[in-house]
Amino acid sequence: MNENVVTITGASSGIGAALARHLAQIPTRLVLVARRQDALEGVAKACGGDTLVIAADVTRREEVRRVVQESIARFGRIDVWVNGVGQGISRAPSQLTDEDIDEMVRVNVKSALYGMQEVLPHFKSRGSGHVINVSSMLGRVPFVMARSAYNGAKHFLNSLTADFRAEVQAAYPGIQFSLVSPGVVRTDFGLNALHGGADSRQFPGSQSPEEVASVIAGVIASRQPDVYTRPGAQAQVAAYYAALGVDP
Ligand SMILES: NC(=O)c1ccc[n+]([C@@H]2O[C@H](COP(=O)([O-])OP(=O)(O)OC[C@H]3O[C@@H](n4cnc5c(N)ncnc54)[C@H](OP(=O)(O)O)[C@@H]3O)[C@@H](O)[C@H]2O)c1
């Protein structure tokens, strides 16, 4: 069997769950990771097949290491690792606390850092592998003031992804690190933001999680390094910097 083995963190809802359902059609050997076991079981049932569920808090390095070990123990390898976990915040920059900053870095940066670092020895041993980090348009342009600490964390994630790619590909050209940047997506993301917030489903110009999942599946196939999920996003980014008088 040559089915890809894909581990997805943040697979209990939203984009991660939609990606799991999409890949299950291809088909794919799936490992679904999040904290809520029941929600993961529901997604696994919808996916069918030989789907492994692992309840884990990926802001804890030892739990991410366990996910790597259990994925390999079950399927013999990991081909693709998707860091999908993330959380927003609703707080103006002048009001941010130390704890707000720490939490945004913990959930949006450390979760992905641990994923990349813990799966890397396995990818190196095979000379191949693919990490996909789910970032955000807000990781490139800080459009939404109240998300400032999230915007910064996703900018951090963007840099980290590019620098991991540069470091690892110098010796292992078969290992890819991709960044995927959605705009607004109709999930629980807004409701789950630190300090609460509006439902993402009510914002204009949103995409469905299924549309985003389809783009990520395309990135698994193409191995493109940096992809927006929404048509017109690149022009929007360019317009933001042009208005500031800089040319990105
Ligand atoms: N929705 C948007 O508008 C939007 C836009 C741009 C980018 N994004 C990015 O897309 C990604 C997915 O977001 P979403 O829209 O699908 O939001 P979501 O529905 O809130 O999903 C977040 C997922 O992360 C999991 N999670 C959170 N903390 C975790 C932890 N410590 N350990 C393990 N799992 C954890 C949640 O599951 P449990 O609660 O079960 O742990 C859930 O499966 C995030 O990186 C987000 O930043 C979203």
PDB file of N, CA and C in Angstrom, residues 11-13 17 20-21 31-49 51-55 74:
ATOM      1  N   ALA A  11      -7.279  18.249  14.752  1.00  0.00           N
ATOM      2  CA  ALA A  11      -8.168  17.497  13.849  1.00  0.00           C
ATOM      3  C   ALA A  11      -9.562  17.276  14.419  1.00  0.00           C
ATOM      4  N   SER A  12      -9.853  17.808  15.613  1.00  0.00           N
ATOM      5  CA  SER A  12     -11.162  17.538  16.215  1.00  0.00           C
ATOM      6  C   SER A  12     -12.247  18.474  15.726  1.00  0.00           C
ATOM      7  N   SER A  13     -11.861  19.561  15.022  1.00  0.00           N
ATOM      8  CA  SER A  13     -12.879  20.508  14.546  1.00  0.00           C
ATOM      9  C   SER A  13     -12.314  21.337  13.396  1.00  0.00           C
ATOM     10  N   ALA A  17     -10.403  18.995  10.944  1.00  0.00           N
ATOM     11  CA  ALA A  17     -11.410  17.937  10.740  1.00  0.00           C
ATOM     12  C   ALA A  17     -11.805  17.861   9.273  1.00  0.00           C
ATOM     13  N   ALA A  20      -9.112  16.112   7.364  1.00  0.00           N
ATOM     14  CA  ALA A  20      -9.163  14.660   7.578  1.00  0.00           C
ATOM     15  C   ALA A  20     -10.234  14.031   6.688  1.00  0.00           C
ATOM     16  N   ARG A  21     -11.418  14.631   6.663  1.00  0.00           N
ATOM     17  CA  ARG A  21     -12.511  14.080   5.843  1.00  0.00           C
ATOM     18  C   ARG A  21     -12.143  14.116   4.364  1.00  0.00           C
ATOM     19  N   VAL A  31      -3.774  10.046  11.127  1.00  0.00           N
ATOM     20  CA  VAL A  31      -3.621  10.124  12.581  1.00  0.00           C
ATOM     21  C   VAL A  31      -4.220  11.463  13.000  1.00  0.00           C
ATOM     22  N   LEU A  32      -5.255  11.417  13.822  1.00  0.00           N
ATOM     23  CA  LEU A  32      -5.984  12.628  14.210  1.00  0.00           C
ATOM     24  C   LEU A  32      -5.639  12.992  15.645  1.00  0.00           C
ATOM     25  N   VAL A  33      -5.196  14.241  15.844  1.00  0.00           N
ATOM     26  CA  VAL A  33      -4.676  14.668  17.153  1.00  0.00           C
ATOM     27  C   VAL A  33      -5.387  15.950  17.605  1.00  0.00           C
ATOM     28  N   ALA A  34      -5.805  15.969  18.861  1.00  0.00           N
ATOM     29  CA  ALA A  34      -6.342  17.163  19.537  1.00  0.00           C
ATOM     30  C   ALA A  34      -6.548  16.748  20.992  1.00  0.00           C
ATOM     31  N   ARG A  35      -7.121  17.652  21.797  1.00  0.00           N
ATOM     32  CA  ARG A  35      -7.302  17.291  23.211  1.00  0.00           C
ATOM     33  C   ARG A  35      -8.600  16.518  23.443  1.00  0.00           C
ATOM     34  N   ARG A  36      -9.645  16.777  22.657  1.00  0.00           N
ATOM     35  CA  ARG A  36     -10.963  16.185  22.926  1.00  0.00           C
ATOM     36  C   ARG A  36     -11.120  14.843  22.216  1.00  0.00           C
ATOM     37  N   GLN A  37     -11.006  13.781  23.007  1.00  0.00           N
ATOM     38  CA  GLN A  37     -11.092  12.415  22.460  1.00  0.00           C
ATOM     39  C   GLN A  37     -12.423  12.170  21.759  1.00  0.00           C
ATOM     40  N   ASP A  38     -13.536  12.599  22.375  1.00  0.00           N
ATOM     41  CA  ASP A  38     -14.859  12.325  21.797  1.00  0.00           C
ATOM     42  C   ASP A  38     -15.010  12.963  20.426  1.00  0.00           C
ATOM     43  N   ALA A  39     -14.582  14.225  20.335  1.00  0.00           N
ATOM     44  CA  ALA A  39     -14.701  14.927  19.057  1.00  0.00           C
ATOM     45  C   ALA A  39     -13.819  14.254  18.002  1.00  0.00           C
ATOM     46  N   LEU A  40     -12.637  13.817  18.404  1.00  0.00           N
ATOM     47  CA  LEU A  40     -11.746  13.117  17.462  1.00  0.00           C
ATOM     48  C   LEU A  40     -12.382  11.823  16.974  1.00  0.00           C
ATOM     49  N   GLU A  41     -13.015  11.096  17.912  1.00  0.00           N
ATOM     50  CA  GLU A  41     -13.670   9.822  17.538  1.00  0.00           C
ATOM     51  C   GLU A  41     -14.757  10.077  16.502  1.00  0.00           C
ATOM     52  N   GLY A  42     -15.484  11.199  16.653  1.00  0.00           N
ATOM     53  CA  GLY A  42     -16.536  11.535  15.694  1.00  0.00           C
ATOM     54  C   GLY A  42     -15.956  11.790  14.312  1.00  0.00           C
ATOM     55  N   VAL A  43     -14.832  12.508  14.247  1.00  0.00           N
ATOM     56  CA  VAL A  43     -14.190  12.779  12.953  1.00  0.00           C
ATOM     57  C   VAL A  43     -13.673  11.467  12.359  1.00  0.00           C
ATOM     58  N   ALA A  44     -13.083  10.637  13.204  1.00  0.00           N
ATOM     59  CA  ALA A  44     -12.534   9.354  12.721  1.00  0.00           C
ATOM     60  C   ALA A  44     -13.639   8.482  12.136  1.00  0.00           C
ATOM     61  N   LYS A  45     -14.794   8.509  12.776  1.00  0.00           N
ATOM     62  CA  LYS A  45     -15.925   7.712  12.282  1.00  0.00           C
ATOM     63  C   LYS A  45     -16.335   8.187  10.888  1.00  0.00           C
ATOM     64  N   ALA A  46     -16.361   9.512  10.715  1.00  0.00           N
ATOM     65  CA  ALA A  46     -16.722  10.078   9.403  1.00  0.00           C
ATOM     66  C   ALA A  46     -15.672   9.712   8.347  1.00  0.00           C
ATOM     67  N   CYS A  47     -14.430   9.601   8.769  1.00  0.00           N
ATOM     68  CA  CYS A  47     -13.346   9.271   7.822  1.00  0.00           C
ATOM     69  C   CYS A  47     -13.366   7.791   7.452  1.00  0.00           C
ATOM     70  N   GLY A  48     -13.709   6.958   8.407  1.00  0.00           N
ATOM     71  CA  GLY A  48     -13.696   5.517   8.173  1.00  0.00           C
ATOM     72  C   GLY A  48     -12.262   5.018   8.048  1.00  0.00           C
ATOM     73  N   GLY A  49     -12.108   3.811   7.534  1.00  0.00           N
ATOM     74  CA  GLY A  49     -10.775   3.260   7.292  1.00  0.00           C
ATOM     75  C   GLY A  49     -10.001   3.061   8.579  1.00  0.00           C
ATOM     76  N   THR A  51      -8.171   4.684  10.795  1.00  0.00           N
ATOM     77  CA  THR A  51      -7.816   6.009  11.318  1.00  0.00           C
ATOM     78  C   THR A  51      -7.446   5.912  12.792  1.00  0.00           C
ATOM     79  N   LEU A  52      -6.283   6.480  13.120  1.00  0.00           N
ATOM     80  CA  LEU A  52      -5.804   6.451  14.503  1.00  0.00           C
ATOM     81  C   LEU A  52      -6.134   7.771  15.189  1.00  0.00           C
ATOM     82  N   VAL A  53      -6.697   7.692  16.377  1.00  0.00           N
ATOM     83  CA  VAL A  53      -7.021   8.870  17.179  1.00  0.00           C
ATOM     84  C   VAL A  53      -6.058   8.950  18.354  1.00  0.00           C
ATOM     85  N   ILE A  54      -5.458  10.123  18.545  1.00  0.00           N
ATOM     86  CA  ILE A  54      -4.563  10.308  19.701  1.00  0.00           C
ATOM     87  C   ILE A  54      -4.965  11.600  20.414  1.00  0.00           C
ATOM     88  N   ALA A  55      -5.440  11.475  21.642  1.00  0.00           N
ATOM     89  CA  ALA A  55      -5.739  12.658  22.446  1.00  0.00           C
ATOM     90  C   ALA A  55      -4.437  13.171  23.045  1.00  0.00           C
ATOM     91  N   ARG A  74       1.971   2.545  14.677  1.00  0.00           N
ATOM     92  CA  ARG A  74       0.768   2.039  14.006  1.00  0.00           C
ATOM     93  C   ARG A  74       0.957   1.847  12.502  1.00  0.00           C
TER      94      ARG A  74
END
